[in-house]
CSV table of C-alpha atoms in Angstrom, one decimal:
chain,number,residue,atom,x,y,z
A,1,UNK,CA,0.0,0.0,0.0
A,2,UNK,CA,2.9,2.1,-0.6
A,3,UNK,CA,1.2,4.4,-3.2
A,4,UNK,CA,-1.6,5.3,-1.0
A,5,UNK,CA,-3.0,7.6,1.4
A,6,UNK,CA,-4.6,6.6,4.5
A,7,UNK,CA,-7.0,9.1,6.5
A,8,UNK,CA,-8.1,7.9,10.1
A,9,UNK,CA,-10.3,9.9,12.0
A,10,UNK,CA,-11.0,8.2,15.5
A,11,UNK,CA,-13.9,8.2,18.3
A,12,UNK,CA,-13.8,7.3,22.0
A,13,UNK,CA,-17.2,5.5,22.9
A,14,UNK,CA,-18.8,5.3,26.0
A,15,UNK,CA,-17.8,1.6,26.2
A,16,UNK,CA,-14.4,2.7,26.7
A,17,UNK,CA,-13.8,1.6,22.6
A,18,UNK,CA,-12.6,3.5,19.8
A,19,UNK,CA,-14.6,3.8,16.3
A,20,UNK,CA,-11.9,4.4,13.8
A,21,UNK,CA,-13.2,5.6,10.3
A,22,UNK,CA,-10.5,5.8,7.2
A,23,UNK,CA,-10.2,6.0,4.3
A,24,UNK,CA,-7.8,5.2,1.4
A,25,UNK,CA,-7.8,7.5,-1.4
A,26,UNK,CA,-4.8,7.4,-4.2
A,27,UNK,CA,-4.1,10.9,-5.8
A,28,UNK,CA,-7.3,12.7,-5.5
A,29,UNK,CA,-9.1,9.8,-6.1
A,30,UNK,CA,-11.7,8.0,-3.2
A,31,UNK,CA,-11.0,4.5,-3.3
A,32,UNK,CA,-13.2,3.6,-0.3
A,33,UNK,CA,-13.5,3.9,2.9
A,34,UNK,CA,-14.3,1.8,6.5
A,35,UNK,CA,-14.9,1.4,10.1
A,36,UNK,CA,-13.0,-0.1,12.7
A,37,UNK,CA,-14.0,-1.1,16.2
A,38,UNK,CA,-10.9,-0.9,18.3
A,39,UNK,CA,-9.6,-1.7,21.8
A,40,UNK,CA,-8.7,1.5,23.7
A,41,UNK,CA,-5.4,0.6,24.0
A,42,UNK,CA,-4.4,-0.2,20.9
A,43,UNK,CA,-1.6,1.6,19.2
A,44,UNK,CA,-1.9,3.9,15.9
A,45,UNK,CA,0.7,1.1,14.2
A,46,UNK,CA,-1.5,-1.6,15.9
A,47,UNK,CA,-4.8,0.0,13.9
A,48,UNK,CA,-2.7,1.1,10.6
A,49,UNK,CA,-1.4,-2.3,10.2
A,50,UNK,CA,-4.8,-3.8,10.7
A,51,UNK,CA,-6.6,-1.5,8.3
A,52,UNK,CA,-3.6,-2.4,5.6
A,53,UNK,CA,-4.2,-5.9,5.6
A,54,UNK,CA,-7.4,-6.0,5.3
A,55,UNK,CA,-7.7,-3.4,2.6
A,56,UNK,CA,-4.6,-5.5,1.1
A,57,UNK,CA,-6.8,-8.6,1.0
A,58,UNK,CA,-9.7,-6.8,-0.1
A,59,UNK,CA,-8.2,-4.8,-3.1
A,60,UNK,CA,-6.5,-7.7,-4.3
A,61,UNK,CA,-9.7,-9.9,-4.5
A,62,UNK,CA,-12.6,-7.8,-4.6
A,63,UNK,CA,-14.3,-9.0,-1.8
A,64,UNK,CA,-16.8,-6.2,-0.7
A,65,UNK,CA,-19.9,-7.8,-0.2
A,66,UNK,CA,-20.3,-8.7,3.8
A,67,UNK,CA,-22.4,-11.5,4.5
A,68,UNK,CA,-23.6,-9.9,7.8
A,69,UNK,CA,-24.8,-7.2,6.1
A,70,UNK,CA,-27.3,-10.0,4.9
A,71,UNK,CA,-28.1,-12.3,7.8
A,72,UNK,CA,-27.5,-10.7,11.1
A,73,UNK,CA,-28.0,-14.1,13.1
A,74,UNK,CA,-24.7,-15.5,11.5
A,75,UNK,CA,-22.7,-12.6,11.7
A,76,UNK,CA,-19.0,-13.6,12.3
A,77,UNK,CA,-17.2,-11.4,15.0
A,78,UNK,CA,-13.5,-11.9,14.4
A,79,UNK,CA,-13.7,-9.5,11.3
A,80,UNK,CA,-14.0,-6.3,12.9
A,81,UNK,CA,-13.6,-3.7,9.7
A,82,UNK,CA,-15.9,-2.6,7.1
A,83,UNK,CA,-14.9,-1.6,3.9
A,84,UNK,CA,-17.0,0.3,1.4
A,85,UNK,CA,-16.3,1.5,-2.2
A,86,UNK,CA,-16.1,5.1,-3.0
């Protein structure tokens, strides 16, 4: 992800959380964007690289359509980012 910019604006919650919201744009131009529920003692790198991978993964692959956003009863929990397309 060398050739792009990464935006994070972040949000302490009540729960003590963080809702992190970024987004990855490549010369003026919105690729998408995401949220991130993280741990309040998590580090920037910590966030940065987990927001990399899975932006990695879904670049490379395509894979935007969440199943949970479908069936809420079978929603997975270890995937804690959502990534939509500008």
């Amino acid at each position: 992800m060398s050739d792009y910019k990464l935006s994070i604006l972040s949000k302490r919650l009540q729960s003590g959380k963080c809702q992190i919201k970024f987004e990855v744009s490549q010369i003026d131009n919105k690729l998408m964007y995401g949220y991130l529920l993280s741990e309040a003692g998590a580090t920037l790198k910590e966030v940065v690289n987990k927001i990399e991978q899975q932006v990695k993964v879904t670049m490379s692959g395509d894979r935007l359509s969440h199943s949970h956003l479908y069936n809420l009863h079978c929603r997975q929990q270890e995937n804690e980012i959502i990534i939509f397309k500008h």
